[in-house]
Amino acid sequence: MLFLWLYMFYSCAGSCAGLTTRGSPAPPRAAPPLLPGEPGEESSLEEQRAAPDAGSPISSFFNGSGTKWLPQAIIIGVKKGGTRALLEFLRVHPDVRAVGAEPHFFDRNYERGLAWYRDLMPRTLEGQITMEKTPSYFVTKEAPARISSMSKGTKLIVVVRDPVTRAISDYTQTLSKKPDIPTFESLTFKNRTTGLIDTSWSAIQIGIYAKHLENWLLHFPIGQILFVSGERLISDPAGELGRVQDFLGLKRIITDKHFYFNKTKGFPCLKKAEGSSKPHCLGKTKGRTHPDIDQEVVQRLRDFYRPFNMKFYQMTGQDFGWD
């Protein structure tokens, strides 16, 4: 009987290779280039299925159900904008499968190749979306071309936040690791007397969103990028998640019933996390108390960012109300 079963299994392997577990054609996915570094030469879906760990019936049987795909959607930024919260909220959706850690493929590990990148991805079933998030992609000059080379159809999500608040939050994170760093005020200016802002400091530079977005628009249409408000992600998480689910083509499953507001932390938490029946809040590294910053410095930063914010509003068609 065992030999008969094995014979039927291997006989089906060839004829059933193009089918998913539901017996219908697999949805189109981003296929890796035939050779890394040669954009435009993409392998067919059949070639990707035949590649190692591509989810053939035999490998799926022995390694667990589902297939590893390159991501169809990526949260590309921004640092300290709320990307971790968004990813954790999205992972509640049964049709979203995401990498927990930040792969940093398109900024730090690109030379490892797409096969290495795909191997980091979770297995998905038909109809599920593969995602990852690495906030530093948004400010990495090479990232847009590299992601476009992987797949021009990749959906991009950017979580943005008041750039002044974001800069202070960025500094607060660094301060928690390096208590002896200079003050925020001293790092903000090249010359405080003249009020010249030091745009080479990453905490300041990241918040010039319009400048970074220009680089992405050379490779992706604006309609392929969703801009999520970090402020509204706190005040109305279900509303922002509704927009994200629509953008990803998902059924609106994540709603108000999934959240409660944690007064101690000052932001919303999940009533039930992915794969758990218990409430879940982001860790102690999120929601740190910001140091008191000289209000004159805060105002100078607001004046500095204002024209860039106005341009960003025009480019995205959204007023984020930061001023």
Tab-separated table of C-alpha atoms in Angstrom:
chain	number	residue	atom	x	y	z
A	1	MET	CA	0.000	0.000	0.000
A	2	LEU	CA	2.848	2.338	0.860
A	3	PHE	CA	4.499	1.701	-2.517
A	4	LEU	CA	1.210	2.377	-4.312
A	5	TRP	CA	0.802	5.690	-2.465
A	6	LEU	CA	4.355	6.784	-3.283
A	7	TYR	CA	3.846	5.881	-6.929
A	8	MET	CA	0.669	7.998	-7.122
A	9	PHE	CA	2.400	10.884	-5.311
A	10	TYR	CA	5.395	11.053	-7.636
A	11	SER	CA	3.195	10.531	-10.699
A	12	CYS	CA	1.173	13.575	-9.657
A	13	ALA	CA	4.281	15.684	-8.979
A	14	GLY	CA	4.851	16.440	-12.624
A	15	SER	CA	1.274	16.978	-13.726
A	16	CYS	CA	0.215	18.838	-10.586
A	17	ALA	CA	3.269	21.122	-10.323
A	18	GLY	CA	1.349	24.097	-11.656
A	19	LEU	CA	-1.405	23.805	-9.063
A	20	THR	CA	-1.736	25.227	-5.580
A	21	THR	CA	-3.177	23.359	-2.644
A	22	ARG	CA	-6.616	24.525	-3.732
A	23	GLY	CA	-6.228	23.022	-7.205
A	24	SER	CA	-6.372	26.336	-9.080
A	25	PRO	CA	-3.608	28.275	-10.876
A	26	ALA	CA	-1.315	30.162	-8.526
A	27	PRO	CA	-1.699	33.975	-8.541
A	28	PRO	CA	0.981	35.925	-10.399
A	29	ARG	CA	3.950	36.783	-8.204
A	30	ALA	CA	7.147	38.767	-8.542
A	31	ALA	CA	9.703	36.486	-10.194
A	32	PRO	CA	13.439	36.939	-9.588
A	33	PRO	CA	15.773	37.813	-12.450
A	34	LEU	CA	17.475	34.906	-14.198
A	35	LEU	CA	20.815	36.383	-13.208
A	36	PRO	CA	21.254	38.805	-10.287
A	37	GLY	CA	22.230	42.253	-11.497
A	38	GLU	CA	20.550	41.936	-14.907
A	39	PRO	CA	17.274	43.852	-14.494
A	40	GLY	CA	14.560	43.175	-17.004
A	41	GLU	CA	15.410	39.509	-17.593
A	42	GLU	CA	12.821	37.861	-15.393
A	43	SER	CA	12.284	34.144	-15.085
A	44	SER	CA	8.876	32.719	-15.802
A	45	LEU	CA	6.574	31.533	-13.037
A	46	GLU	CA	7.351	27.950	-14.043
A	47	GLU	CA	11.111	28.579	-13.735
A	48	GLN	CA	10.669	30.085	-10.285
A	49	ARG	CA	8.607	27.085	-9.179
A	50	ALA	CA	11.401	24.808	-10.361
A	51	ALA	CA	14.052	26.710	-8.385
A	52	PRO	CA	15.255	25.405	-4.999
A	53	ASP	CA	12.665	25.840	-2.238
A	54	ALA	CA	10.164	27.130	-4.772
A	55	GLY	CA	7.313	25.108	-3.356
A	56	SER	CA	6.922	22.162	-5.734
A	57	PRO	CA	4.494	19.469	-4.522
A	58	ILE	CA	7.397	17.355	-3.237
A	59	SER	CA	9.198	20.179	-1.378
A	60	SER	CA	5.910	21.494	0.012
A	61	PHE	CA	5.110	18.016	1.284
A	62	PHE	CA	8.388	17.635	3.141
A	63	ASN	CA	8.966	21.275	4.219
A	64	GLY	CA	5.450	22.362	5.147
A	65	SER	CA	2.612	23.815	3.116
A	66	GLY	CA	2.988	27.013	1.165
A	67	THR	CA	5.552	28.631	-1.069
A	68	LYS	CA	8.230	31.257	-0.489
A	69	TRP	CA	7.765	34.246	-2.784
A	70	LEU	CA	9.458	37.582	-3.200
A	71	PRO	CA	7.341	40.272	-1.468
A	72	GLN	CA	4.495	41.881	-3.383
A	73	ALA	CA	4.391	44.767	-0.898
A	74	ILE	CA	7.103	46.482	1.151
A	75	ILE	CA	6.896	49.041	3.957
A	76	ILE	CA	9.819	51.213	2.875
A	77	GLY	CA	9.794	53.891	5.542
A	78	VAL	CA	10.197	55.943	7.531
A	79	LYS	CA	12.308	55.307	10.604
A	80	LYS	CA	10.442	56.261	13.821
A	81	GLY	CA	7.293	56.871	11.821
A	82	GLY	CA	5.262	53.904	13.054
A	83	THR	CA	6.378	51.141	10.701
A	84	ARG	CA	6.633	48.488	13.425
A	85	ALA	CA	3.112	49.249	14.639
A	86	LEU	CA	1.742	49.050	11.098
A	87	LEU	CA	3.436	45.718	10.423
A	88	GLU	CA	2.212	44.205	13.703
A	89	PHE	CA	-1.324	45.400	13.008
A	90	LEU	CA	-1.261	44.022	9.455
A	91	ARG	CA	-0.043	40.620	10.576
A	92	VAL	CA	-3.404	40.104	12.272
A	93	HIS	CA	-4.910	39.767	8.781
A	94	PRO	CA	-5.086	36.106	7.738
A	95	ASP	CA	-4.024	36.958	4.183
A	96	VAL	CA	-0.840	38.808	5.186
A	97	ARG	CA	2.402	36.933	5.810
A	98	ALA	CA	5.361	39.075	6.776
A	99	VAL	CA	8.960	38.802	7.902
A	100	GLY	CA	9.309	39.887	11.531
A	101	ALA	CA	12.884	41.187	11.399
A	102	GLU	CA	14.009	43.851	8.940
A	103	PRO	CA	15.850	42.122	6.049
A	104	HIS	CA	17.731	45.267	4.928
A	105	PHE	CA	18.163	43.567	1.555
A	106	PHE	CA	17.928	46.584	-0.748
A	107	ASP	CA	20.312	48.714	1.322
A	108	ARG	CA	22.830	46.440	3.106
A	109	ASN	CA	22.536	42.905	1.722
A	110	TYR	CA	21.842	43.354	-1.987
A	111	GLU	CA	24.995	41.510	-3.008
A	112	ARG	CA	23.597	38.332	-1.410
A	113	GLY	CA	21.132	38.018	-4.285
A	114	LEU	CA	17.405	37.513	-4.679
A	115	ALA	CA	17.529	33.808	-3.830
A	116	TRP	CA	18.897	34.703	-0.371
A	117	TYR	CA	16.211	37.383	0.006
A	118	ARG	CA	13.391	35.065	-1.003
A	119	ASP	CA	14.592	32.438	1.458
A	120	LEU	CA	13.952	34.923	4.298
A	121	MET	CA	10.282	35.168	3.355
A	122	PRO	CA	7.555	33.173	5.101
A	123	ARG	CA	5.647	30.515	3.206
A	124	THR	CA	2.310	31.645	1.811
A	125	LEU	CA	-0.753	29.946	0.418
A	126	GLU	CA	-2.843	30.995	-2.565
A	127	GLY	CA	-4.352	34.443	-2.068
A	128	GLN	CA	-1.950	35.510	0.688
A	129	ILE	CA	0.415	38.471	0.385
A	130	THR	CA	4.117	38.349	1.259
A	131	MET	CA	5.443	41.518	2.931
A	132	GLU	CA	8.492	42.934	4.653
A	133	LYS	CA	9.432	46.261	6.187
A	134	THR	CA	12.769	48.059	6.300
A	135	PRO	CA	12.337	51.805	7.030
A	136	SER	CA	15.804	52.780	5.800
A	137	TYR	CA	14.850	51.899	2.201
A	138	PHE	CA	13.059	55.249	1.840
A	139	VAL	CA	16.298	57.206	2.245
A	140	THR	CA	18.546	54.750	0.375
A	141	LYS	CA	19.374	56.164	-3.052
A	142	GLU	CA	19.782	52.759	-4.740
A	143	ALA	CA	16.646	51.148	-3.251
A	144	PRO	CA	14.012	52.342	-5.769
A	145	ALA	CA	15.895	51.017	-8.812
A	146	ARG	CA	16.695	47.760	-7.037
A	147	ILE	CA	13.084	47.110	-6.013
A	148	SER	CA	11.860	48.062	-9.491
A	149	SER	CA	14.365	45.602	-10.943
A	150	MET	CA	12.875	42.861	-8.766
A	151	SER	CA	9.318	43.748	-9.774
A	152	LYS	CA	7.893	46.970	-11.178
A	153	GLY	CA	4.536	45.989	-9.692
A	154	THR	CA	5.693	45.990	-6.054
A	155	LYS	CA	3.320	47.987	-3.847
A	156	LEU	CA	5.094	50.423	-1.536
A	157	ILE	CA	3.938	51.795	1.822
A	158	VAL	CA	5.470	54.799	3.567
A	159	VAL	CA	4.512	55.697	7.133
A	160	VAL	CA	5.258	59.380	7.681
A	161	ARG	CA	5.159	61.496	10.809
A	162	ASP	CA	5.658	65.154	11.702
A	163	PRO	CA	9.366	65.493	10.800
A	164	VAL	CA	10.170	67.515	13.918
A	165	THR	CA	8.602	64.946	16.248
A	166	ARG	CA	10.215	62.188	14.202
A	167	ALA	CA	13.668	63.778	14.593
A	168	ILE	CA	13.239	64.071	18.366
A	169	SER	CA	12.071	60.448	18.540
A	170	ASP	CA	15.088	59.391	16.471
A	171	TYR	CA	17.400	61.255	18.844
A	172	THR	CA	15.637	59.727	21.878
A	173	GLN	CA	16.295	56.240	20.539
A	174	THR	CA	19.979	56.989	20.023
A	175	LEU	CA	20.201	58.617	23.458
A	176	SER	CA	18.881	55.444	25.085
A	177	LYS	CA	21.811	53.532	23.597
A	178	LYS	CA	24.471	56.234	23.886
A	179	PRO	CA	23.732	58.454	26.919
A	180	ASP	CA	26.876	60.515	26.344
A	181	ILE	CA	25.937	61.917	22.903
A	182	PRO	CA	25.698	65.714	22.466
A	183	THR	CA	22.400	67.479	23.085
A	184	PHE	CA	19.683	67.539	20.441
A	185	GLU	CA	20.061	71.304	20.177
A	186	SER	CA	23.795	71.155	19.448
A	187	LEU	CA	23.358	68.446	16.791
A	188	THR	CA	20.548	70.325	15.033
A	189	PHE	CA	22.638	73.301	13.915
A	190	LYS	CA	25.812	73.759	11.961
A	191	ASN	CA	25.857	77.190	13.562
A	192	ARG	CA	23.227	77.987	16.169
A	193	THR	CA	23.957	81.711	16.044
A	194	THR	CA	23.037	81.906	12.365
A	195	GLY	CA	20.347	79.235	12.720
A	196	LEU	CA	21.795	77.116	9.901
A	197	ILE	CA	20.305	73.610	10.184
A	198	ASP	CA	22.697	70.676	9.823
A	199	THR	CA	20.989	68.607	7.114
A	200	SER	CA	23.843	66.095	7.156
A	201	TRP	CA	22.574	64.780	10.505
A	202	SER	CA	20.413	61.776	9.636
A	203	ALA	CA	17.769	62.675	12.219
A	204	ILE	CA	17.145	65.885	10.265
A	205	GLN	CA	17.793	64.554	6.781
A	206	ILE	CA	15.250	61.705	6.945
A	207	GLY	CA	12.410	64.185	7.517
A	208	ILE	CA	12.926	65.975	4.183
A	209	TYR	CA	10.328	63.629	2.704
A	210	ALA	CA	9.814	65.473	-0.579
A	211	LYS	CA	13.467	65.112	-1.504
A	212	HIS	CA	13.469	61.347	-0.937
A	213	LEU	CA	10.127	60.855	-2.674
A	214	GLU	CA	11.484	62.440	-5.863
A	215	ASN	CA	13.943	59.561	-6.119
A	216	TRP	CA	11.166	56.962	-5.809
A	217	LEU	CA	9.003	58.651	-8.426
A	218	LEU	CA	11.745	58.081	-11.005
A	219	HIS	CA	10.940	54.361	-10.758
A	220	PHE	CA	7.369	54.044	-9.446
A	221	PRO	CA	4.118	55.907	-10.196
A	222	ILE	CA	2.641	57.834	-7.283
A	223	GLY	CA	-0.425	55.590	-7.326
A	224	GLN	CA	1.730	52.603	-6.420
A	225	ILE	CA	2.829	54.214	-3.159
A	226	LEU	CA	0.532	54.515	-0.141
A	227	PHE	CA	1.316	57.195	2.437
A	228	VAL	CA	0.158	56.337	5.943
A	229	SER	CA	-0.093	59.011	8.630
A	230	GLY	CA	1.853	58.037	11.735
A	231	GLU	CA	-0.350	60.387	13.759
A	232	ARG	CA	-3.599	58.844	12.490
A	233	LEU	CA	-2.154	55.381	13.056
A	234	ILE	CA	-2.297	56.337	16.747
A	235	SER	CA	-5.554	58.314	16.808
A	236	ASP	CA	-7.502	56.130	14.349
A	237	PRO	CA	-5.664	52.836	13.734
A	238	ALA	CA	-8.686	51.098	12.222
A	239	GLY	CA	-9.205	53.948	9.752
A	240	GLU	CA	-5.604	53.873	8.545
A	241	LEU	CA	-5.607	50.071	8.415
A	242	GLY	CA	-8.730	50.259	6.293
A	243	ARG	CA	-6.855	52.338	3.724
A	244	VAL	CA	-3.911	49.940	3.803
A	245	GLN	CA	-6.115	46.883	3.329
A	246	ASP	CA	-7.838	48.556	0.363
A	247	PHE	CA	-4.475	49.449	-1.162
A	248	LEU	CA	-3.272	45.857	-0.849
A	249	GLY	CA	-6.494	44.499	-2.317
A	250	LEU	CA	-7.436	42.760	0.931
A	251	LYS	CA	-10.828	42.326	2.518
A	252	ARG	CA	-11.332	44.775	5.402
A	253	ILE	CA	-10.937	42.342	8.264
A	254	ILE	CA	-8.913	44.515	10.678
A	255	THR	CA	-11.398	46.926	12.305
A	256	ASP	CA	-12.020	48.856	15.537
A	257	LYS	CA	-12.740	45.603	17.355
A	258	HIS	CA	-9.047	44.653	17.113
A	259	PHE	CA	-7.719	47.648	19.094
A	260	TYR	CA	-7.760	49.199	22.520
A	261	PHE	CA	-5.967	52.362	23.634
A	262	ASN	CA	-3.240	51.847	26.229
A	263	LYS	CA	-3.178	55.028	28.321
A	264	THR	CA	0.140	54.166	29.952
A	265	LYS	CA	1.976	53.797	26.654
A	266	GLY	CA	-0.062	56.450	24.875
A	267	PHE	CA	-0.836	54.453	21.749
A	268	PRO	CA	-3.219	51.722	20.547
A	269	CYS	CA	-2.523	48.050	21.155
A	270	LEU	CA	-3.944	44.850	19.747
A	271	LYS	CA	-6.579	42.980	21.717
A	272	LYS	CA	-5.218	39.778	20.200
A	273	ALA	CA	-1.871	39.449	18.448
A	274	GLU	CA	-1.161	37.166	15.506
A	275	GLY	CA	-1.424	33.553	16.635
A	276	SER	CA	-2.313	34.528	20.217
A	277	SER	CA	-5.411	35.035	22.329
A	278	LYS	CA	-3.701	37.624	24.535
A	279	PRO	CA	-3.491	41.430	24.171
A	280	HIS	CA	-0.286	42.704	22.595
A	281	CYS	CA	1.466	46.062	22.819
A	282	LEU	CA	4.729	47.090	21.229
A	283	GLY	CA	7.757	46.659	23.468
A	284	LYS	CA	9.425	49.101	25.836
A	285	THR	CA	11.566	50.494	23.007
A	286	LYS	CA	8.399	52.088	21.593
A	287	GLY	CA	6.749	55.124	23.124
A	288	ARG	CA	9.818	56.363	25.000
A	289	THR	CA	9.444	59.677	26.833
A	290	HIS	CA	11.115	62.416	24.806
A	291	PRO	CA	13.594	64.766	26.474
A	292	ASP	CA	12.635	68.409	26.861
A	293	ILE	CA	13.840	70.328	23.819
A	294	ASP	CA	14.373	74.112	23.686
A	295	GLN	CA	11.152	75.443	22.110
A	296	GLU	CA	13.103	77.982	20.087
A	297	VAL	CA	14.952	75.103	18.441
A	298	VAL	CA	11.669	73.280	17.813
A	299	GLN	CA	10.244	76.399	16.145
A	300	ARG	CA	13.311	76.841	13.953
A	301	LEU	CA	12.985	73.249	12.833
A	302	ARG	CA	9.302	73.798	12.023
A	303	ASP	CA	10.253	76.804	9.913
A	304	PHE	CA	12.946	74.749	8.188
A	305	TYR	CA	10.645	71.841	7.324
A	306	ARG	CA	7.606	73.941	6.293
A	307	PRO	CA	8.461	74.374	2.578
A	308	PHE	CA	9.466	70.723	2.266
A	309	ASN	CA	6.211	69.683	3.954
A	310	MET	CA	4.168	71.844	1.582
A	311	LYS	CA	5.888	70.243	-1.403
A	312	PHE	CA	5.305	66.789	0.054
A	313	TYR	CA	1.595	67.564	0.472
A	314	GLN	CA	1.415	68.604	-3.177
A	315	MET	CA	3.285	65.527	-4.393
A	316	THR	CA	1.120	63.079	-2.432
A	317	GLY	CA	-2.185	64.934	-2.606
A	318	GLN	CA	-2.500	64.663	1.181
A	319	ASP	CA	-2.325	67.322	3.883
A	320	PHE	CA	-0.834	65.694	6.972
A	321	GLY	CA	-1.427	68.790	9.126
A	322	TRP	CA	2.050	69.059	10.578
A	323	ASP	CA	2.071	72.825	10.972
